[in-house]
JSON list of C-alpha atoms in Angstrom, two decimals:
[
{"chain": "R", "resi": 1, "resn": "GLU", "atom": "CA", "xyz": [-13.56, 13.07, 21.23]},
{"chain": "R", "resi": 2, "resn": "PRO", "atom": "CA", "xyz": [-14.18, 10.00, 19.04]},
{"chain": "R", "resi": 3, "resn": "THR", "atom": "CA", "xyz": [-11.21, 8.00, 17.82]},
{"chain": "R", "resi": 4, "resn": "ARG", "atom": "CA", "xyz": [-10.90, 7.61, 14.09]},
{"chain": "R", "resi": 5, "resn": "LEU", "atom": "CA", "xyz": [-10.05, 4.12, 12.90]},
{"chain": "R", "resi": 6, "resn": "LYS", "atom": "CA", "xyz": [-8.45, 3.35, 9.54]},
{"chain": "R", "resi": 7, "resn": "VAL", "atom": "CA", "xyz": [-8.61, -0.33, 8.69]},
{"chain": "R", "resi": 8, "resn": "HIS", "atom": "CA", "xyz": [-7.91, -0.43, 4.95]},
{"chain": "R", "resi": 9, "resn": "PHE", "atom": "CA", "xyz": [-4.18, 0.07, 5.40]},
{"chain": "R", "resi": 10, "resn": "ASP", "atom": "CA", "xyz": [-2.30, -3.09, 4.48]},
{"chain": "R", "resi": 11, "resn": "GLU", "atom": "CA", "xyz": [1.22, -4.49, 4.54]},
{"chain": "R", "resi": 12, "resn": "VAL", "atom": "CA", "xyz": [2.08, -6.84, 1.68]},
{"chain": "R", "resi": 13, "resn": "LEU", "atom": "CA", "xyz": [5.14, -9.09, 1.40]},
{"chain": "R", "resi": 14, "resn": "THR", "atom": "CA", "xyz": [5.81, -10.37, -2.10]},
{"chain": "R", "resi": 15, "resn": "LYS", "atom": "CA", "xyz": [7.55, -13.67, -2.85]},
{"chain": "R", "resi": 16, "resn": "ASP", "atom": "CA", "xyz": [10.61, -11.78, -4.12]},
{"chain": "R", "resi": 17, "resn": "GLY", "atom": "CA", "xyz": [11.02, -10.14, -0.70]},
{"chain": "R", "resi": 18, "resn": "LYS", "atom": "CA", "xyz": [9.52, -6.66, -1.21]},
{"chain": "R", "resi": 19, "resn": "LYS", "atom": "CA", "xyz": [7.53, -5.31, 1.73]},
{"chain": "R", "resi": 20, "resn": "LEU", "atom": "CA", "xyz": [5.02, -2.64, 0.75]},
{"chain": "R", "resi": 21, "resn": "LYS", "atom": "CA", "xyz": [2.54, -0.60, 2.77]},
{"chain": "R", "resi": 22, "resn": "GLY", "atom": "CA", "xyz": [-0.52, 0.90, 1.15]},
{"chain": "R", "resi": 23, "resn": "ILE", "atom": "CA", "xyz": [-4.27, 1.09, 0.95]},
{"chain": "R", "resi": 24, "resn": "MET", "atom": "CA", "xyz": [-6.16, -1.73, -0.76]},
{"chain": "R", "resi": 25, "resn": "LYS", "atom": "CA", "xyz": [-8.03, -0.18, -3.65]},
{"chain": "R", "resi": 26, "resn": "ASP", "atom": "CA", "xyz": [-9.59, -3.11, -5.49]},
{"chain": "R", "resi": 27, "resn": "ALA", "atom": "CA", "xyz": [-9.79, -6.90, -5.27]},
{"chain": "R", "resi": 28, "resn": "THR", "atom": "CA", "xyz": [-11.08, -9.48, -7.72]},
{"chain": "R", "resi": 29, "resn": "GLU", "atom": "CA", "xyz": [-10.90, -13.26, -7.77]},
{"chain": "R", "resi": 30, "resn": "GLU", "atom": "CA", "xyz": [-7.66, -13.20, -9.80]},
{"chain": "R", "resi": 31, "resn": "ASN", "atom": "CA", "xyz": [-5.76, -10.20, -8.39]},
{"chain": "R", "resi": 32, "resn": "PHE", "atom": "CA", "xyz": [-5.84, -7.13, -6.15]},
{"chain": "R", "resi": 33, "resn": "THR", "atom": "CA", "xyz": [-4.60, -3.54, -6.33]},
{"chain": "R", "resi": 34, "resn": "ILE", "atom": "CA", "xyz": [-2.97, -1.48, -3.59]},
{"chain": "R", "resi": 35, "resn": "THR", "atom": "CA", "xyz": [-2.11, 2.22, -3.69]},
{"chain": "R", "resi": 36, "resn": "ILE", "atom": "CA", "xyz": [1.29, 3.10, -2.24]},
{"chain": "R", "resi": 37, "resn": "SER", "atom": "CA", "xyz": [2.77, 6.54, -1.54]},
{"chain": "R", "resi": 38, "resn": "LYS", "atom": "CA", "xyz": [6.41, 7.10, -2.36]},
{"chain": "R", "resi": 39, "resn": "LYS", "atom": "CA", "xyz": [8.76, 10.07, -2.59]},
{"chain": "R", "resi": 40, "resn": "GLU", "atom": "CA", "xyz": [10.08, 11.01, -6.03]},
{"chain": "R", "resi": 41, "resn": "LYS", "atom": "CA", "xyz": [12.31, 13.93, -6.89]},
{"chain": "R", "resi": 42, "resn": "PRO", "atom": "CA", "xyz": [11.22, 15.52, -10.17]},
{"chain": "R", "resi": 43, "resn": "GLU", "atom": "CA", "xyz": [13.99, 16.77, -12.44]},
{"chain": "R", "resi": 44, "resn": "GLY", "atom": "CA", "xyz": [15.05, 20.27, -11.47]},
{"chain": "R", "resi": 45, "resn": "ALA", "atom": "CA", "xyz": [13.09, 20.26, -8.22]},
{"chain": "R", "resi": 46, "resn": "LYS", "atom": "CA", "xyz": [14.69, 21.02, -4.87]},
{"chain": "R", "resi": 47, "resn": "ARG", "atom": "CA", "xyz": [12.54, 18.70, -2.77]},
{"chain": "R", "resi": 48, "resn": "PRO", "atom": "CA", "xyz": [10.96, 15.32, -3.39]},
{"chain": "R", "resi": 49, "resn": "VAL", "atom": "CA", "xyz": [7.20, 15.11, -3.86]},
{"chain": "R", "resi": 50, "resn": "ILE", "atom": "CA", "xyz": [4.91, 12.34, -2.60]},
{"chain": "R", "resi": 51, "resn": "VAL", "atom": "CA", "xyz": [3.44, 10.40, -5.52]},
{"chain": "R", "resi": 52, "resn": "GLU", "atom": "CA", "xyz": [0.69, 7.77, -5.28]},
{"chain": "R", "resi": 53, "resn": "GLU", "atom": "CA", "xyz": [1.11, 4.67, -7.41]},
{"chain": "R", "resi": 54, "resn": "ASP", "atom": "CA", "xyz": [-1.27, 1.75, -8.01]},
{"chain": "R", "resi": 55, "resn": "LEU", "atom": "CA", "xyz": [0.31, -1.72, -7.98]},
{"chain": "R", "resi": 56, "resn": "LYS", "atom": "CA", "xyz": [-1.52, -4.84, -9.10]},
{"chain": "R", "resi": 57, "resn": "PHE", "atom": "CA", "xyz": [-0.63, -8.28, -7.71]},
{"chain": "R", "resi": 58, "resn": "THR", "atom": "CA", "xyz": [-1.86, -11.79, -8.29]},
{"chain": "R", "resi": 59, "resn": "TYR", "atom": "CA", "xyz": [-2.57, -13.81, -5.16]},
{"chain": "R", "resi": 60, "resn": "ASP", "atom": "CA", "xyz": [0.10, -16.44, -5.90]},
{"chain": "R", "resi": 61, "resn": "SER", "atom": "CA", "xyz": [2.85, -13.76, -6.03]},
{"chain": "R", "resi": 62, "resn": "ILE", "atom": "CA", "xyz": [2.25, -12.80, -2.37]},
{"chain": "R", "resi": 63, "resn": "LYS", "atom": "CA", "xyz": [3.61, -14.46, 0.78]},
{"chain": "R", "resi": 64, "resn": "TYR", "atom": "CA", "xyz": [1.29, -12.61, 3.17]},
{"chain": "R", "resi": 65, "resn": "THR", "atom": "CA", "xyz": [-0.85, -9.54, 3.70]},
{"chain": "R", "resi": 66, "resn": "LYS", "atom": "CA", "xyz": [-1.90, -8.04, 7.00]},
{"chain": "R", "resi": 67, "resn": "TYR", "atom": "CA", "xyz": [-3.96, -5.14, 8.28]},
{"chain": "R", "resi": 68, "resn": "ILE", "atom": "CA", "xyz": [-2.20, -2.28, 9.97]},
{"chain": "R", "resi": 69, "resn": "ILE", "atom": "CA", "xyz": [-4.72, -0.53, 12.20]},
{"chain": "R", "resi": 70, "resn": "ASN", "atom": "CA", "xyz": [-4.18, 3.19, 12.90]},
{"chain": "R", "resi": 71, "resn": "PHE", "atom": "CA", "xyz": [-6.01, 5.03, 15.66]},
{"chain": "R", "resi": 72, "resn": "LYS", "atom": "CA", "xyz": [-5.71, 8.59, 14.30]}
]
């Protein structure tokens, strides 16, 4: 059985100390966009739902990025 390899999963640490994990969606010379998944509880709902959100960063607002490689 072949192993599936996901490489576009990144960890980003911003200069204000936030560590985010997501999939890199877009990159230009000025900035890049990652898509993160987070749990939000809608009003009146019993359980939280997973919502995807796009975040845009400039390169000078980031301390580091790194690939997280999943073998799934």
